[in-house]
PDB file of C-alpha atoms and ligand atoms in Angstrom:
ATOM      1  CA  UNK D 558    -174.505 116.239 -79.558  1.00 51.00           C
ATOM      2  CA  UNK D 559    -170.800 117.557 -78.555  1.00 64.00           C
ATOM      3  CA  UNK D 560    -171.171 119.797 -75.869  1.00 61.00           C
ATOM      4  CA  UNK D 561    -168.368 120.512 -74.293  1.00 70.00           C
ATOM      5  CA  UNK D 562    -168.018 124.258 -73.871  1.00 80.00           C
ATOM      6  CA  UNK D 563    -164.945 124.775 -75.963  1.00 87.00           C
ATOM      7  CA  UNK D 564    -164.237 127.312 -78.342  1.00 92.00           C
ATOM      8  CA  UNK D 565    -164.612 126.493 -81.729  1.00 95.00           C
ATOM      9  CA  UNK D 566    -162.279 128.696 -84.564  1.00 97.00           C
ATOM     10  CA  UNK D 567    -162.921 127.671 -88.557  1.00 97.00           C
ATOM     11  CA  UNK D 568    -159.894 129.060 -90.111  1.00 98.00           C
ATOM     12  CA  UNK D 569    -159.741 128.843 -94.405  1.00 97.00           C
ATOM     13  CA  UNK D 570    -155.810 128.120 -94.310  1.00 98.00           C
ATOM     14  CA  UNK D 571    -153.360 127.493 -91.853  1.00 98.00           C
ATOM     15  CA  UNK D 572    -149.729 126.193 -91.523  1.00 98.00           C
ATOM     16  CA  UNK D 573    -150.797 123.412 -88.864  1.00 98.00           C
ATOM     17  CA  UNK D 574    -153.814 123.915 -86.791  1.00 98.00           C
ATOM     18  CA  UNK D 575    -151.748 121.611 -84.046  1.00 97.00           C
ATOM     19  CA  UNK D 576    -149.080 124.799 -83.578  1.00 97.00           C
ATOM     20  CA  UNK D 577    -152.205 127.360 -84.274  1.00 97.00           C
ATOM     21  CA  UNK D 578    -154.212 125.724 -81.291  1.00 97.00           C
ATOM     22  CA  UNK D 579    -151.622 126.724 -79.017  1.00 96.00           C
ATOM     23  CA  UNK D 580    -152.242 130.072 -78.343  1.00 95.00           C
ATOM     24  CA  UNK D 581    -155.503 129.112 -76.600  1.00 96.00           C
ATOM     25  CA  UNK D 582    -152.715 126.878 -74.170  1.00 93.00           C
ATOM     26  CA  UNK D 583    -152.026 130.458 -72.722  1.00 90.00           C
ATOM     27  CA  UNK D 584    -155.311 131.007 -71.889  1.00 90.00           C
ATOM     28  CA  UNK D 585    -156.365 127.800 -70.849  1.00 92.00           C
ATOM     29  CA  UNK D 586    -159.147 127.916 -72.902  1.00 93.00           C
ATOM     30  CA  UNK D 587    -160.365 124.195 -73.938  1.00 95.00           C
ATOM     31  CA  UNK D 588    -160.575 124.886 -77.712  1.00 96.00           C
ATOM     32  CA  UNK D 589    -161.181 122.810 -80.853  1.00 97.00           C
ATOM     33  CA  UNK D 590    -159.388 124.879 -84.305  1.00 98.00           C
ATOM     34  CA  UNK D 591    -160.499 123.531 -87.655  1.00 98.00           C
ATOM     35  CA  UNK D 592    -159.140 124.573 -91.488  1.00 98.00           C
ATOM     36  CA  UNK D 593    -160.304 124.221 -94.640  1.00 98.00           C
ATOM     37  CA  UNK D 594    -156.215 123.355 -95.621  1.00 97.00           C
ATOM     38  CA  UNK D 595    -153.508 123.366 -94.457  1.00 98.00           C
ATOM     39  CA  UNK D 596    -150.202 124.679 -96.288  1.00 97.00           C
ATOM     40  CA  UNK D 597    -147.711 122.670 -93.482  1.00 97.00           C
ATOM     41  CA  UNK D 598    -149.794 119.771 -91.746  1.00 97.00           C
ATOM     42  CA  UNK D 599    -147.558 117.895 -89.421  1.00 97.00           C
ATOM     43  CA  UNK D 600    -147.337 114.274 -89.370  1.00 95.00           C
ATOM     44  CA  UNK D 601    -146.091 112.046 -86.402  1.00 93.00           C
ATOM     45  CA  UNK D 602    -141.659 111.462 -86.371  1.00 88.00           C
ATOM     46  CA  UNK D 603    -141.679 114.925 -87.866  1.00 89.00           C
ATOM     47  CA  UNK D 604    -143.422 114.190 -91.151  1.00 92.00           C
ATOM     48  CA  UNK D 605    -145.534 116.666 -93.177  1.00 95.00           C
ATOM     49  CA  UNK D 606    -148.995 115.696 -93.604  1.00 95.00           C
ATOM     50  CA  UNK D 607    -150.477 116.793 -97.140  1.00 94.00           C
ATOM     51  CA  UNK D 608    -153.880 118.604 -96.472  1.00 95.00           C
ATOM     52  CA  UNK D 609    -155.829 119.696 -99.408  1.00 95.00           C
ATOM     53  CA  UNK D 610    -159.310 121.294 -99.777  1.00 97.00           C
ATOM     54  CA  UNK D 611    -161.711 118.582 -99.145  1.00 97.00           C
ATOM     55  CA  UNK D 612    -160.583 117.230 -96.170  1.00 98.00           C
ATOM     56  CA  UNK D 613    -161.216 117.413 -92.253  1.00 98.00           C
ATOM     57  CA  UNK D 614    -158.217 119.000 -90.624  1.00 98.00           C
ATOM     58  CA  UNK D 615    -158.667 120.044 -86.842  1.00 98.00           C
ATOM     59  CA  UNK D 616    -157.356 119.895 -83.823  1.00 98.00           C
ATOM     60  CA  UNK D 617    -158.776 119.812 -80.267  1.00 97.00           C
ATOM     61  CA  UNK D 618    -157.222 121.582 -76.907  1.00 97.00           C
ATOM     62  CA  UNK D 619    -158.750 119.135 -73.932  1.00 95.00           C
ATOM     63  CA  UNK D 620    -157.547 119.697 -69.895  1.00 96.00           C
ATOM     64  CA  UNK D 621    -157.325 116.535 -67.516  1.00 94.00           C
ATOM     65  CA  UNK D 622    -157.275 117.394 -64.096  1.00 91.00           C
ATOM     66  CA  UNK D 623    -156.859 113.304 -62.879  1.00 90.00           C
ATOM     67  CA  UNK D 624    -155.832 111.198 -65.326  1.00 93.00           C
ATOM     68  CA  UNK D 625    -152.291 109.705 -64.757  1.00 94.00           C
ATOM     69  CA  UNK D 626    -149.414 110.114 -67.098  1.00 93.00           C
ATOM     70  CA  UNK D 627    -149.093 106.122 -67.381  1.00 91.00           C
ATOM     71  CA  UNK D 628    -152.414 106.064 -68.078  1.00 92.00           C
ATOM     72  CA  UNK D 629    -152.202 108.843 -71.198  1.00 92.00           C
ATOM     73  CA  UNK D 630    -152.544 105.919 -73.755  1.00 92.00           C
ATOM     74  CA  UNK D 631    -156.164 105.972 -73.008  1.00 93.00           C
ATOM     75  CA  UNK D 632    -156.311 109.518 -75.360  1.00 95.00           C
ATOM     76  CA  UNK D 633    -155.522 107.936 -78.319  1.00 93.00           C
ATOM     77  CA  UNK D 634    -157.775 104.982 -77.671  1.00 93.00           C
ATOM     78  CA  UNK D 635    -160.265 107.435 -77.601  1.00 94.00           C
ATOM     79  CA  UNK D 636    -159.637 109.468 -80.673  1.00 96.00           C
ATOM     80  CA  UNK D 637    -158.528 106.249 -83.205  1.00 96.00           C
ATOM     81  CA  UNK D 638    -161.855 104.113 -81.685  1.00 96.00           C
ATOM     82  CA  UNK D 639    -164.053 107.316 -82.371  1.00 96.00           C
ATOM     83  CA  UNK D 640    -162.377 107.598 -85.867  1.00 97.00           C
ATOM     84  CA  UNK D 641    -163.389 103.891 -86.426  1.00 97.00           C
ATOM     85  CA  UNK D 642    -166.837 104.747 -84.907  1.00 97.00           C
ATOM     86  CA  UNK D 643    -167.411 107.811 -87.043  1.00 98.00           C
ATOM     87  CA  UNK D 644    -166.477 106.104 -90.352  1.00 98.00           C
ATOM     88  CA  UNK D 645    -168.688 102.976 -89.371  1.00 97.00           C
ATOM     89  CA  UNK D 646    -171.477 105.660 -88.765  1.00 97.00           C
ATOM     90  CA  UNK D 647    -171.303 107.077 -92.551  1.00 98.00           C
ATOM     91  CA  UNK D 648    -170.798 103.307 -93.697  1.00 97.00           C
ATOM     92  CA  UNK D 649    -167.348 103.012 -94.220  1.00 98.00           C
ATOM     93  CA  UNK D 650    -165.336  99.961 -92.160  1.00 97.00           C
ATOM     94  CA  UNK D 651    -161.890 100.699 -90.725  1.00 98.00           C
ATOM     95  CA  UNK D 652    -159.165  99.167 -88.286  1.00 97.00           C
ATOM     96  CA  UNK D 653    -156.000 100.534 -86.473  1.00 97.00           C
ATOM     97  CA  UNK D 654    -152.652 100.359 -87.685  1.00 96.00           C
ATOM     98  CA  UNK D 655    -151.035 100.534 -84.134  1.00 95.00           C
ATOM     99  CA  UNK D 656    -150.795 103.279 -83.143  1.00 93.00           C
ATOM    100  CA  UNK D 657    -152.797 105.319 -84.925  1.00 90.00           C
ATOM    101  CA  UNK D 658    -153.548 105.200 -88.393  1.00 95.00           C
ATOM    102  CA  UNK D 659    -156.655 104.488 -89.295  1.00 97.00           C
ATOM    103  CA  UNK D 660    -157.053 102.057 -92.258  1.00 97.00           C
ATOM    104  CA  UNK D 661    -159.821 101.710 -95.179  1.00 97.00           C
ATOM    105  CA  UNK D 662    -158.800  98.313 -97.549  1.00 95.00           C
ATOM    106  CA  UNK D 663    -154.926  98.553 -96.131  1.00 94.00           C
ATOM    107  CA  UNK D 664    -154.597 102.425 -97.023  1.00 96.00           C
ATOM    108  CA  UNK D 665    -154.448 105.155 -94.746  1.00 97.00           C
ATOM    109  CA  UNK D 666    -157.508 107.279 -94.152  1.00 98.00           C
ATOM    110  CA  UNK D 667    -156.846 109.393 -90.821  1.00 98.00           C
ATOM    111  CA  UNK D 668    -153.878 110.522 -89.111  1.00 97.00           C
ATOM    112  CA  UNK D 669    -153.553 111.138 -85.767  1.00 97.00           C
ATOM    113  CA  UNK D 670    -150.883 113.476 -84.122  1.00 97.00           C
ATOM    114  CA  UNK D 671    -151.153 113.696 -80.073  1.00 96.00           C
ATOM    115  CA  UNK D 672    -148.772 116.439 -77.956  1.00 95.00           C
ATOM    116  CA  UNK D 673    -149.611 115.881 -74.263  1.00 96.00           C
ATOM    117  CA  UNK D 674    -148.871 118.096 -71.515  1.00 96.00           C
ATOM    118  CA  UNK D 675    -147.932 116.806 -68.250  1.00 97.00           C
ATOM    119  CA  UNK D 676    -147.777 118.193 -64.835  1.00 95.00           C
ATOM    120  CA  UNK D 677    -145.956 115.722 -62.374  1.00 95.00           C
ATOM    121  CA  UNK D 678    -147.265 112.445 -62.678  1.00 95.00           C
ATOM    122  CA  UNK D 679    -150.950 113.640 -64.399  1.00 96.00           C
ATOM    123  CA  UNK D 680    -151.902 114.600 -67.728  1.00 96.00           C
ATOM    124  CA  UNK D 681    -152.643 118.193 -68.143  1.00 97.00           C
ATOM    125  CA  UNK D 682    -153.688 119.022 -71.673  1.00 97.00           C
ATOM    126  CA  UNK D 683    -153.152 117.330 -74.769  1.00 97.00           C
ATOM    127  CA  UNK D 684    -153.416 118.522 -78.355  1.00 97.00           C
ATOM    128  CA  UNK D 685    -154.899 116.373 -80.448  1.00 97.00           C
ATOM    129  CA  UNK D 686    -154.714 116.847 -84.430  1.00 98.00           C
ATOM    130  CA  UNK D 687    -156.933 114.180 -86.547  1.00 98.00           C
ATOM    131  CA  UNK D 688    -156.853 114.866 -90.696  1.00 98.00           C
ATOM    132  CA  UNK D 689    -159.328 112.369 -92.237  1.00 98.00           C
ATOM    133  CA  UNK D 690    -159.323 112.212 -96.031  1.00 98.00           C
ATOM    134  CA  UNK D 691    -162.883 112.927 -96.725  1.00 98.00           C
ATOM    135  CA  UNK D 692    -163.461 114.263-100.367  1.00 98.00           C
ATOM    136  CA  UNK D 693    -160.179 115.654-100.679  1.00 97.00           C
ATOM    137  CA  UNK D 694    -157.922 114.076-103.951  1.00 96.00           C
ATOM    138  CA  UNK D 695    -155.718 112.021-102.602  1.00 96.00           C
ATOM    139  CA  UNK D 696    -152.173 113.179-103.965  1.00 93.00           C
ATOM    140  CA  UNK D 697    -150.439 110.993-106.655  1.00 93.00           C
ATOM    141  CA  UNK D 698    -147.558 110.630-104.251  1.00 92.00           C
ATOM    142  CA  UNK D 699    -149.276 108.740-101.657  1.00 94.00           C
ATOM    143  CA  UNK D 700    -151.774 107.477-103.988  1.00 93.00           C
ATOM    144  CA  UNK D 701    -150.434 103.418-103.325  1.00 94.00           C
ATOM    145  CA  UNK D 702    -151.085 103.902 -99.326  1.00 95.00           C
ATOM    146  CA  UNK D 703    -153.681 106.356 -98.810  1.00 97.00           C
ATOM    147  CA  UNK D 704    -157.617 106.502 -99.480  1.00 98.00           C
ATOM    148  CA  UNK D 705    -160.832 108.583 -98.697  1.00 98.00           C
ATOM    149  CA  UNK D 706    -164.145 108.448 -97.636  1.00 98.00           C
ATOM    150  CA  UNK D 707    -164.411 109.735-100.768  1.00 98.00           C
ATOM    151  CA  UNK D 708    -162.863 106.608-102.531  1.00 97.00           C
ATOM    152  CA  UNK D 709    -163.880 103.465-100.773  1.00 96.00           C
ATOM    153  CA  UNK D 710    -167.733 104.923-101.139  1.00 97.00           C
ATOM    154  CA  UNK D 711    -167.631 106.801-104.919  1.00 96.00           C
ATOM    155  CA  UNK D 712    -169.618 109.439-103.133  1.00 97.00           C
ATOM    156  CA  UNK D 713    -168.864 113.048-101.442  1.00 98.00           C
ATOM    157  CA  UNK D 714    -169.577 114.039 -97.965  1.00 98.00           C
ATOM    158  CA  UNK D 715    -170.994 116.630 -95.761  1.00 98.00           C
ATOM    159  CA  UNK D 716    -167.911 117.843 -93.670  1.00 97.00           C
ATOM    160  CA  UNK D 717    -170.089 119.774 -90.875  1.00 96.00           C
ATOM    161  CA  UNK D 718    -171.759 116.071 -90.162  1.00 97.00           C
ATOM    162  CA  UNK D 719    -168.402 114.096 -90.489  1.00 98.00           C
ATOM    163  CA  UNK D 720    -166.621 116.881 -88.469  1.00 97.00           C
ATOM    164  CA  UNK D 721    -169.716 117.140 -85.533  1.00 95.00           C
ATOM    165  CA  UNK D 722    -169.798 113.320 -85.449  1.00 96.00           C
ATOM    166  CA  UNK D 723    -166.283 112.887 -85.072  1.00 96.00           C
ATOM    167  CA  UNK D 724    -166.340 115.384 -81.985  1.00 95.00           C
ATOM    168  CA  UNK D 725    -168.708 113.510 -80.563  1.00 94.00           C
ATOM    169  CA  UNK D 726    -167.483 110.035 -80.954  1.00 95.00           C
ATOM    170  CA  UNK D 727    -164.146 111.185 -79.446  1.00 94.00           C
ATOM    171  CA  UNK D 728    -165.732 112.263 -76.700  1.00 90.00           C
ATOM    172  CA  UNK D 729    -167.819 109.477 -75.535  1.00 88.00           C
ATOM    173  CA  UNK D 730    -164.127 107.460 -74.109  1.00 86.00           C
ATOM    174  CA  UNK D 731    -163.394 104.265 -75.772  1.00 85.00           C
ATOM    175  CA  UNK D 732    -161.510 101.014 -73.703  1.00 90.00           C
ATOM    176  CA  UNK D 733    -158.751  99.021 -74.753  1.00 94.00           C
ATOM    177  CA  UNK D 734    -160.448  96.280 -75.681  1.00 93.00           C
ATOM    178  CA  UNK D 735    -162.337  98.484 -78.697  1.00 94.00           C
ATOM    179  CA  UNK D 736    -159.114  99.279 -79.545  1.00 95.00           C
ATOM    180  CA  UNK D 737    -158.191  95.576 -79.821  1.00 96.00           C
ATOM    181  CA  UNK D 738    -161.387  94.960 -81.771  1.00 96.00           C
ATOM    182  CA  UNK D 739    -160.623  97.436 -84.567  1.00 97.00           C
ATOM    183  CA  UNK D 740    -156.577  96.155 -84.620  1.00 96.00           C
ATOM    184  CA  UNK D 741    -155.347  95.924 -88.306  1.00 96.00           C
ATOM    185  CA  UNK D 742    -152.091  94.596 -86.216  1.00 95.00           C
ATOM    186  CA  UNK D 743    -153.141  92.050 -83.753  1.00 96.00           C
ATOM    187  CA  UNK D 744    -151.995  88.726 -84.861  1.00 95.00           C
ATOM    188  CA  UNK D 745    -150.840  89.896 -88.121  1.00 95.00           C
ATOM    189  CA  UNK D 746    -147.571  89.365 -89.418  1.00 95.00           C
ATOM    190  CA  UNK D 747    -145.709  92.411 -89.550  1.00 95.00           C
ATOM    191  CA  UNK D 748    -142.209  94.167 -90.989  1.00 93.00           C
ATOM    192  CA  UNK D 749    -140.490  95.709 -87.790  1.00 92.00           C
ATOM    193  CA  UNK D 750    -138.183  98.971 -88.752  1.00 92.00           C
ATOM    194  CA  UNK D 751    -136.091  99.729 -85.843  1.00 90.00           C
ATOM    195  CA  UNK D 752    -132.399 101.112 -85.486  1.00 88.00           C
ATOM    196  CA  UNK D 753    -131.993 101.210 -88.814  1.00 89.00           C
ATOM    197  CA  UNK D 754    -132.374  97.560 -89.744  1.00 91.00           C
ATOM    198  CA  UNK D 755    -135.931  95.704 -90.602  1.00 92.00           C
ATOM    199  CA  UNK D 756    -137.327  92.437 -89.180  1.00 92.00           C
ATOM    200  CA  UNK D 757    -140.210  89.950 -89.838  1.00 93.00           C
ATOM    201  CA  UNK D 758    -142.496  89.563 -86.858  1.00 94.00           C
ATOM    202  CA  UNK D 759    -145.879  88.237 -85.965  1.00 95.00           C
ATOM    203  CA  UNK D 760    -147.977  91.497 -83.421  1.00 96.00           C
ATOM    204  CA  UNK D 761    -149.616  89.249 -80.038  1.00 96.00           C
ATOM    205  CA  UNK D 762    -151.085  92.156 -78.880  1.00 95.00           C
ATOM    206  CA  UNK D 763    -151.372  95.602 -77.197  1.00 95.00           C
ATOM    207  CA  UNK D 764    -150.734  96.107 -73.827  1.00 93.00           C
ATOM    208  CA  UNK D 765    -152.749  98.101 -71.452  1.00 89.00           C
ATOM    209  CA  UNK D 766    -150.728 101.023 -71.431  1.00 88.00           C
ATOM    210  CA  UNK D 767    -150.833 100.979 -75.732  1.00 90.00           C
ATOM    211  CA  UNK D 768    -147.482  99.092 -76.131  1.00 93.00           C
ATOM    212  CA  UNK D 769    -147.130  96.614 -79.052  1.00 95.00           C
ATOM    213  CA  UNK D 770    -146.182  93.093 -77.833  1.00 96.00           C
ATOM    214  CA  UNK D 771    -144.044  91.118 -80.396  1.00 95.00           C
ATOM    215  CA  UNK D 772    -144.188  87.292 -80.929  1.00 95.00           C
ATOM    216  CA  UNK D 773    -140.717  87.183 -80.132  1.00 93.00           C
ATOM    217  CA  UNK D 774    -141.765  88.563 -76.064  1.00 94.00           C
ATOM    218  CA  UNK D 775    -140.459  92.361 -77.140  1.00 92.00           C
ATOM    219  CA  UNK D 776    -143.024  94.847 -75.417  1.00 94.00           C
ATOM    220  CA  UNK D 777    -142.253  98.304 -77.681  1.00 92.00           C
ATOM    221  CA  UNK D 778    -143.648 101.664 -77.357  1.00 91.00           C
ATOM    222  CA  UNK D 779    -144.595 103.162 -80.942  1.00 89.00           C
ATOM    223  CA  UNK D 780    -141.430 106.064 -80.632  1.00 86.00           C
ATOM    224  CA  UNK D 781    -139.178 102.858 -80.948  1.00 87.00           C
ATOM    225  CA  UNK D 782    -140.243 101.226 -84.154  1.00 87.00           C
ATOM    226  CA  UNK D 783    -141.683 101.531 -87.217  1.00 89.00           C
ATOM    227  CA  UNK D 784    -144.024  99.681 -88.700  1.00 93.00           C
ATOM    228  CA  UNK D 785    -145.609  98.106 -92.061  1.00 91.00           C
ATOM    229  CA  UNK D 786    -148.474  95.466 -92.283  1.00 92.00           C
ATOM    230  CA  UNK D 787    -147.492  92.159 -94.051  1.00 81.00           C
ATOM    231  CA  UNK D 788    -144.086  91.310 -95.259  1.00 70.00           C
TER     232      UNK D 788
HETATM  233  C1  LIG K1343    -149.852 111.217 -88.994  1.00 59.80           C
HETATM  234  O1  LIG K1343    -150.516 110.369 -89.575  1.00 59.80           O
HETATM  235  O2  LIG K1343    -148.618 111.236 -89.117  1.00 59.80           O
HETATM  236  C2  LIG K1343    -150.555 112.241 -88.157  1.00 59.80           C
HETATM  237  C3  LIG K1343    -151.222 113.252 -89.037  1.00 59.80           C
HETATM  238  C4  LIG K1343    -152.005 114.287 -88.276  1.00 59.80           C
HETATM  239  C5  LIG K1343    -152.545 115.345 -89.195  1.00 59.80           C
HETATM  240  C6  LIG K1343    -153.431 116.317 -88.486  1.00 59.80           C
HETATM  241  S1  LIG K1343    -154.279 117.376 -89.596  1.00 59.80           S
HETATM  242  C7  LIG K1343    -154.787 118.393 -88.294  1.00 59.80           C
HETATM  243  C8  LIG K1343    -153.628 118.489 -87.346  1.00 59.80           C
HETATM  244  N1  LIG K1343    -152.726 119.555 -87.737  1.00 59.80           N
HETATM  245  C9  LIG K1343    -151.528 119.103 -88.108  1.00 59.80           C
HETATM  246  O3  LIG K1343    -150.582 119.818 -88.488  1.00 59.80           O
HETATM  247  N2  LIG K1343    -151.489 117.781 -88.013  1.00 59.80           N
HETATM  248  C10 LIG K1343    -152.740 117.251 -87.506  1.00 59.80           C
END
């Protein structure tokens, strides 16, 4: 079971639950804020992220009190492994588009949007916004890259288990070399968008602190490039 003491908020519609979660920063109150939709869903790079009814949209307030800014890598390991955990749990395989996006048959099936807070060289809070695409339609728009539980199984599920498993699974902490494991990127070859301008690449690996490592002995964090699977 998830049992943090946290407060837990179900709102019906939001704008983002990511800017809604932060009153509780001036609080200091550890909180997790779910919606049924949300009307302006941020995406990472200042995208919108389409959330319809259907779907699992929250986000999660967590304090650190020792773990090291270089070290802050380690949060997403632990939310994309527990989405790959959770998924594998209700019989649906996924990897990790680094950094990530979680993928079901090469489409994207969770998004993952992390604001840390730091004080000095430590982490002090982050704010961590996962929307999976459960039983939600997936919009014609993004219909040729994204998919849903929904989808890849031809059956609905029960948000309240998908939701109470994922808290728990992104609690457990998850290591690098999970995160390896579940790598749709790892020795793949990949399109590199960066500056502008696009390049063919083979992905060696990730690096302990979550940065990709190129083929051609580039080390790149993820706010430098951009990133599609196959040429
Ligand atoms: C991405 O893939 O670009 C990240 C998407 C993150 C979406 C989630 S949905 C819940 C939370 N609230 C938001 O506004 N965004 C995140």
């Amino acid at each position: 079971m998830f049992n943090e003491e946290c407060v837990i908020e179900r709102l019906k519609t939001v704008d983002s639950t990511n800017k809604y979660i932060e009153k509780y920063l001036k609080k200091r109150t550890p909180a997790v804020v779910r919606a049924d939709k949300q009307t302006a869903g941020r995406g990472t790079k200042g995208r919108s992220f389409i959330s319809d009814e259907g779907g699992l949209y929250f986000s999660r307030l967590t304090y650190y009190t020792a773990l090291p800014a270089r070290e802050a890598f380690k949060i997403m390991i632990d939310y994309a492994v527990g989405v790959v955990k959770t998924l594998k749990a209700f019989g649906v395989e996924s990897s990790i588009k680094w950094p990530n996006d979680v993928l079901v048959n090469g489409k994207k099936i969770c998004g993952i949007l992390i604001k840390n807070g730091f004080c000095g060289d430590f982490v002090d809070y982050s704010i961590v916004g996962i929307g999976l695409n459960v039983n939600n339609q997936i919009a014609k728009e993004i219909k040729d890259i994204a998919t849903s539980m929904k989808k890849a199984c031809g059956k609905e599920f029960d948000l309240e288990q998908v939701f109470f498993s994922l808290l728990q699974n992104v609690s457990v902490g998850s290591n690098i070399a999970e995160y390896r494991t579940y790598s749709a990127v790892i020795g793949k070859k990949i399109k590199v968008f960066r500056d502008g301008g696009a390049f063919d690449e083979t992905a060696l690996s990730v690096t302990d602190d979550g940065r990709l490592v190129l083929a051609n002995g580039e080390v790149l964090s993820a706010a430098e490039l951009d990133l599609k699977i196959g040429f």
